[in-house]
Structure formats: structure tokens, C-alpha cells
Tab-separated table of C-alpha atoms in Angstrom:
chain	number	residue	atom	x	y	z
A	1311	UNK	CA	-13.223	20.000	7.588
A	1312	UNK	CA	-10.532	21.966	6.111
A	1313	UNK	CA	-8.937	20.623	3.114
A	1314	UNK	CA	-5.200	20.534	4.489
A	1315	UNK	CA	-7.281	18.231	7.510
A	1316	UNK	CA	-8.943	16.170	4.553
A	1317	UNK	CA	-5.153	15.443	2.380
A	1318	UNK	CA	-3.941	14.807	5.972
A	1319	UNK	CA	-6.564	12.122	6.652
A	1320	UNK	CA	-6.429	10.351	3.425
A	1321	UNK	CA	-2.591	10.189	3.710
A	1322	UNK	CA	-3.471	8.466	6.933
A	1323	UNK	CA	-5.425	6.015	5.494
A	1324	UNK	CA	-2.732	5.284	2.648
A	1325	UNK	CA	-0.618	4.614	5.510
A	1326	UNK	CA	-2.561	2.169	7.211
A	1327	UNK	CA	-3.577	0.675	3.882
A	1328	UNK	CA	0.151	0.085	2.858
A	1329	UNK	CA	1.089	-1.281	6.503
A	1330	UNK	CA	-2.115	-3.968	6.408
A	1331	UNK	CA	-1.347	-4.535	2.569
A	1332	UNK	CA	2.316	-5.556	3.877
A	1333	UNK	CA	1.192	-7.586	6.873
A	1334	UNK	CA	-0.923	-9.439	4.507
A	1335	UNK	CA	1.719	-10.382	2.513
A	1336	UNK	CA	3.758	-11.668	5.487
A	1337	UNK	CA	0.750	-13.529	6.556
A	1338	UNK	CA	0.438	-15.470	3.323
A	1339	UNK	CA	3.664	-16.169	3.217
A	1340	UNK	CA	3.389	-17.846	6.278
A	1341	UNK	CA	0.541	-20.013	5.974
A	1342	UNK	CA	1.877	-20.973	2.662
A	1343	UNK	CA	5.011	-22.370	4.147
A	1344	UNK	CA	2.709	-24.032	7.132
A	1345	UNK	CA	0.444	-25.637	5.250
A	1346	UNK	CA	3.051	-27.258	2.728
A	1347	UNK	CA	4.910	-28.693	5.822
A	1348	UNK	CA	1.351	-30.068	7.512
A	1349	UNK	CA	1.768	-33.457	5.371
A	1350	UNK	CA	5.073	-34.073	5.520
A	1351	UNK	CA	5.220	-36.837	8.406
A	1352	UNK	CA	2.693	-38.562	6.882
A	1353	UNK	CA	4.482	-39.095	3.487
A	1354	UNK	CA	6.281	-42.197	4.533
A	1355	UNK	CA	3.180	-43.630	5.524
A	1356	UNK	CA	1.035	-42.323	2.797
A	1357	UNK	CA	-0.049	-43.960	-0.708
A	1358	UNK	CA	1.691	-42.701	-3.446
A	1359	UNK	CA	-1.429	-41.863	-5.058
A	1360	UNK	CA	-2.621	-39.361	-2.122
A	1361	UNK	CA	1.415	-37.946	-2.140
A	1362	UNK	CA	0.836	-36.785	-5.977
A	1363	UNK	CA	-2.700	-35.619	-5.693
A	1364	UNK	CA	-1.204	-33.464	-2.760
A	1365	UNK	CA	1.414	-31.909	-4.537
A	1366	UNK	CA	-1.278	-31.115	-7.286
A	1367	UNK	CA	-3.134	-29.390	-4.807
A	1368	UNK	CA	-0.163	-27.813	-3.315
A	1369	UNK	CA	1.284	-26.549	-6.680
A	1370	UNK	CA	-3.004	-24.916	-7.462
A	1371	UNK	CA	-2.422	-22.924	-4.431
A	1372	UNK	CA	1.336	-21.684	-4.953
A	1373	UNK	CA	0.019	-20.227	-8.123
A	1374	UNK	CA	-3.190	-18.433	-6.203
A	1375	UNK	CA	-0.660	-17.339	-3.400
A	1376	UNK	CA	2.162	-16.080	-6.000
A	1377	UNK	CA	-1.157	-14.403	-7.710
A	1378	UNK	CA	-1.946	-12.803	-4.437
A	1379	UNK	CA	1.260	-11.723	-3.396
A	1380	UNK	CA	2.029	-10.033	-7.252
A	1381	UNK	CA	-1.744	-7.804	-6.490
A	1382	UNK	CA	-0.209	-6.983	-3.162
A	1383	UNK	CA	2.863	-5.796	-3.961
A	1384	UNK	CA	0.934	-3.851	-7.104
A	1385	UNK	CA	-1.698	-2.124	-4.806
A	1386	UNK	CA	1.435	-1.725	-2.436
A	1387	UNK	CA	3.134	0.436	-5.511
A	1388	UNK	CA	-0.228	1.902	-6.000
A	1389	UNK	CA	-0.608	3.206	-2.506
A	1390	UNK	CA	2.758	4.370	-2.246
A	1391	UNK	CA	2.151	6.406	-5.047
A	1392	UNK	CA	-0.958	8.000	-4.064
A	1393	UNK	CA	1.159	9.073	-1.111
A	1394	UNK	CA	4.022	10.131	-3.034
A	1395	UNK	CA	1.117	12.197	-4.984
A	1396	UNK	CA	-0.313	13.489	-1.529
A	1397	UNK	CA	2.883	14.690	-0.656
A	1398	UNK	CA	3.382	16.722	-3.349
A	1399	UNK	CA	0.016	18.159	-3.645
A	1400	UNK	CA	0.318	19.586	-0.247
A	1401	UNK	CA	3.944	21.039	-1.041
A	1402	UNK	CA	1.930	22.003	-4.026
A	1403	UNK	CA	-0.458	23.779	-1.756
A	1404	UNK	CA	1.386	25.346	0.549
A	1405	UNK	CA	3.525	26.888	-2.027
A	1406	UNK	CA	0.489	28.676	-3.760
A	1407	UNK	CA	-0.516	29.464	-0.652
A	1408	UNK	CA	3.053	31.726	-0.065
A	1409	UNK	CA	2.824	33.081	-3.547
A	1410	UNK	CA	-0.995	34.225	-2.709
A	1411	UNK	CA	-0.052	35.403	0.454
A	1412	UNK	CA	3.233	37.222	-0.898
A	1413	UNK	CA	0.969	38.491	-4.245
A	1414	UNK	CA	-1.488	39.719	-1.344
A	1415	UNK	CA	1.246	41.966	0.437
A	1416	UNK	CA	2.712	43.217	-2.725
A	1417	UNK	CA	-1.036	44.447	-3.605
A	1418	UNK	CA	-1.616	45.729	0.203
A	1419	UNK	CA	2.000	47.961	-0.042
A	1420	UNK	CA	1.108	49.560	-3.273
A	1421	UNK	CA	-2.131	50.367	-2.470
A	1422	UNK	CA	-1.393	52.002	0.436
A	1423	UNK	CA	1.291	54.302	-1.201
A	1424	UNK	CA	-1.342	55.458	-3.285
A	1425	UNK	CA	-3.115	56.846	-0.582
């Protein structure tokens, strides 16, 4: 494997890793917002005492979920600047490649006007 193929693969996996990263966060979002409306036509018929020890419960697992979603959006920065990185190193690449290539013909033209 060539190592233009290789920076174009892992680029491809940053991709993916940024798009299921995302969909994650949607996805917690979501069953955040589903599970705190799951009790609410029980309240009126519910103890007080079960009502508070729910919202305890409820208010635990905002904090993991706004936990979660703060290391998603940090590995989402993350991954977006490995590929931001990737990126560059290839302009990087191809670049030294031209400069080889036009060092390369320079050498070839005055060599052969020696001869």
C-alpha cells in the first residue's frame, strides 16, 4: 500500500469516526429527552416520595449525559483536527513531491548540456 493510499484511508476512517461520533450525540440526546418524559403520566398518581427520588435519579443521569456529550464534542474537535492535519500533510506531500520532481528536471537539463 502506497502511502498517498494509506493518508487516504485513515482520512476515511476520521470521517466515519466524526459522522458516528455525531450520530451518537443525537442519539443521547434523544433518549435523554425520552426517558425524562416516561414518568410523567404517572406523577399525578405517584407518591411524592417516588416523584423526588425520580428527579434524583433523573438529575445523576443529566450530569453523565452532559459528561458524555462534552467527550463527544471533544473527540469530535479531535477528529476534525486530525483531518484538518491529514489534509495538510498531503498538500504537504504533494508539494515536495513538485519541488523533487522540478529539482529532478533542473538536474536532468544540465546534465545533458554537459554532454
Amino acid at each position: 500500500m502506497s502511502g498517498n493510499q494509506f493518508i487516504k484511508m485513515e482520512k476515511s476512517a476520521f470521517v466515519d469516526a466524526g459522522k458516528a461520533s455525531a450520530a451518537a450525540d443525537t442519539e443521547l440526546q434523544a433518549l435523554m429527552k425520552e426517558l425524562e418524559a416516561v414518568p410523567e403520566p404517572m406523577r399525578s398518581n405517584t407518591a411524592g416520595d417516588f416523584w423526588e427520588k425520580f428527579k434524583g435519579i433523573m438529575g445523576r443521569a443529566n450530569m453523565v449525559a452532559s459528561g458524555l456529550q462534552k467527550s463527544l464534542v471533544s473527540i469530535q474537535q479531535g477528529q476534525s483536527e486530525v483531518n484538518t492535519t491529514m489534509q495538510l500533510g498531503e498538500q504537504q506531500q504533494a508539494d515536495d513531491a513538485d519541488a523533487a520532481e522540478g529539482k529532478a528536471a533542473w538536474d536532468d537539463a544540465v546534465f545533458r548540456n554537459r554532454g
